[in-house]
Amino acid sequence: MQKDLATIPKKDVERILSRIKALEVDPRPPCSEKLTGLERYRLRQGRYRILYSIQDKQLTVWIVAVGHRKDIYR
């Protein structure tokens, strides 16, 4: 994930990290969407997307990728 964040402007990184931190309290916020055919979710933060998975048994959220909306789904 650090490699993904290195290419993103600093002000956007701060907002993205804030959204990730909020997942600790609510891993399925109303603004998240489950991706079709995958056990992953998507959060929008401006032009960037945060892809993550949730393991309910272990109460764990794994950040899969962070990137620009045009590149993240490839």
mmCIF file of C-alpha atoms in Angstrom:
data_model
loop_
_atom_site.group_PDB
_atom_site.id
_atom_site.type_symbol
_atom_site.label_atom_id
_atom_site.label_comp_id
_atom_site.label_asym_id
_atom_site.label_seq_id
_atom_site.Cartn_x
_atom_site.Cartn_y
_atom_site.Cartn_z
ATOM 1 C CA MET A 1 0.000 0.000 0.000
ATOM 2 C CA GLN A 2 2.877 2.414 0.704
ATOM 3 C CA LYS A 3 3.972 2.041 -2.912
ATOM 4 C CA ASP A 4 0.456 2.985 -4.050
ATOM 5 C CA LEU A 5 0.390 6.060 -1.799
ATOM 6 C CA ALA A 6 3.801 7.287 -2.989
ATOM 7 C CA THR A 7 2.341 8.386 -6.333
ATOM 8 C CA ILE A 8 -0.634 10.260 -4.845
ATOM 9 C CA PRO A 9 -0.496 13.968 -3.848
ATOM 10 C CA LYS A 10 0.025 14.548 -0.116
ATOM 11 C CA LYS A 11 -3.335 16.244 0.561
ATOM 12 C CA ASP A 12 -5.144 13.302 -1.030
ATOM 13 C CA VAL A 13 -3.032 10.811 0.947
ATOM 14 C CA GLU A 14 -4.129 12.474 4.191
ATOM 15 C CA ARG A 15 -7.788 12.115 3.205
ATOM 16 C CA ILE A 16 -7.292 8.496 2.121
ATOM 17 C CA LEU A 17 -5.580 7.603 5.400
ATOM 18 C CA SER A 18 -8.435 9.241 7.289
ATOM 19 C CA ARG A 19 -10.955 7.071 5.407
ATOM 20 C CA ILE A 20 -8.884 3.955 6.120
ATOM 21 C CA LYS A 21 -8.709 4.844 9.823
ATOM 22 C CA ALA A 22 -12.511 5.191 9.889
ATOM 23 C CA LEU A 23 -12.820 1.558 8.749
ATOM 24 C CA GLU A 24 -11.721 0.518 12.254
ATOM 25 C CA VAL A 25 -15.039 1.761 13.623
ATOM 26 C CA ASP A 26 -17.313 0.807 10.711
ATOM 27 C CA PRO A 27 -15.853 -1.560 8.069
ATOM 28 C CA ARG A 28 -19.012 -1.297 5.962
ATOM 29 C CA PRO A 29 -19.912 2.403 5.877
ATOM 30 C CA PRO A 30 -22.977 3.420 3.823
ATOM 31 C CA CYS A 31 -20.745 4.880 1.108
ATOM 32 C CA SER A 32 -18.862 1.598 0.507
ATOM 33 C CA GLU A 33 -19.810 -0.824 -2.258
ATOM 34 C CA LYS A 34 -19.228 -4.550 -2.501
ATOM 35 C CA LEU A 35 -17.472 -5.435 -5.747
ATOM 36 C CA THR A 36 -19.346 -7.873 -7.965
ATOM 37 C CA GLY A 37 -17.896 -11.378 -7.976
ATOM 38 C CA LEU A 38 -15.238 -10.607 -5.368
ATOM 39 C CA GLU A 39 -15.049 -10.598 -1.593
ATOM 40 C CA ARG A 40 -13.842 -7.002 -1.682
ATOM 41 C CA TYR A 41 -15.289 -3.587 -1.047
ATOM 42 C CA ARG A 42 -14.631 -0.175 -2.544
ATOM 43 C CA LEU A 43 -14.476 3.240 -0.925
ATOM 44 C CA ARG A 44 -14.365 6.441 -2.952
ATOM 45 C CA GLN A 45 -12.163 9.346 -1.955
ATOM 46 C CA GLY A 46 -12.284 11.973 -4.671
ATOM 47 C CA ARG A 47 -10.545 10.601 -7.768
ATOM 48 C CA TYR A 48 -9.063 7.719 -5.800
ATOM 49 C CA ARG A 49 -10.415 4.344 -4.743
ATOM 50 C CA ILE A 50 -9.592 2.194 -1.727
ATOM 51 C CA LEU A 51 -10.113 -1.539 -2.280
ATOM 52 C CA TYR A 52 -10.304 -3.674 0.828
ATOM 53 C CA SER A 53 -11.510 -7.011 2.141
ATOM 54 C CA ILE A 54 -13.066 -7.868 5.487
ATOM 55 C CA GLN A 55 -12.456 -11.008 7.511
ATOM 56 C CA ASP A 56 -15.339 -11.052 9.970
ATOM 57 C CA LYS A 57 -14.128 -14.066 11.961
ATOM 58 C CA GLN A 58 -10.850 -12.331 12.787
ATOM 59 C CA LEU A 59 -12.300 -8.791 12.881
ATOM 60 C CA THR A 60 -9.692 -7.712 10.327
ATOM 61 C CA VAL A 61 -9.796 -5.266 7.410
ATOM 62 C CA TRP A 62 -7.141 -5.788 4.713
ATOM 63 C CA ILE A 63 -6.347 -2.885 2.395
ATOM 64 C CA VAL A 64 -5.827 -4.505 -1.006
ATOM 65 C CA ALA A 65 -5.002 -1.460 -3.129
ATOM 66 C CA VAL A 66 -5.241 2.312 -3.312
ATOM 67 C CA GLY A 67 -5.129 4.113 -6.634
ATOM 68 C CA HIS A 68 -6.649 6.420 -9.202
ATOM 69 C CA ARG A 69 -10.103 5.395 -10.353
ATOM 70 C CA LYS A 70 -8.976 4.817 -13.957
ATOM 71 C CA ASP A 71 -6.243 2.352 -12.931
ATOM 72 C CA ILE A 72 -7.426 0.606 -9.765
ATOM 73 C CA TYR A 73 -9.673 -2.047 -11.334
ATOM 74 C CA ARG A 74 -7.072 -3.394 -13.774
#
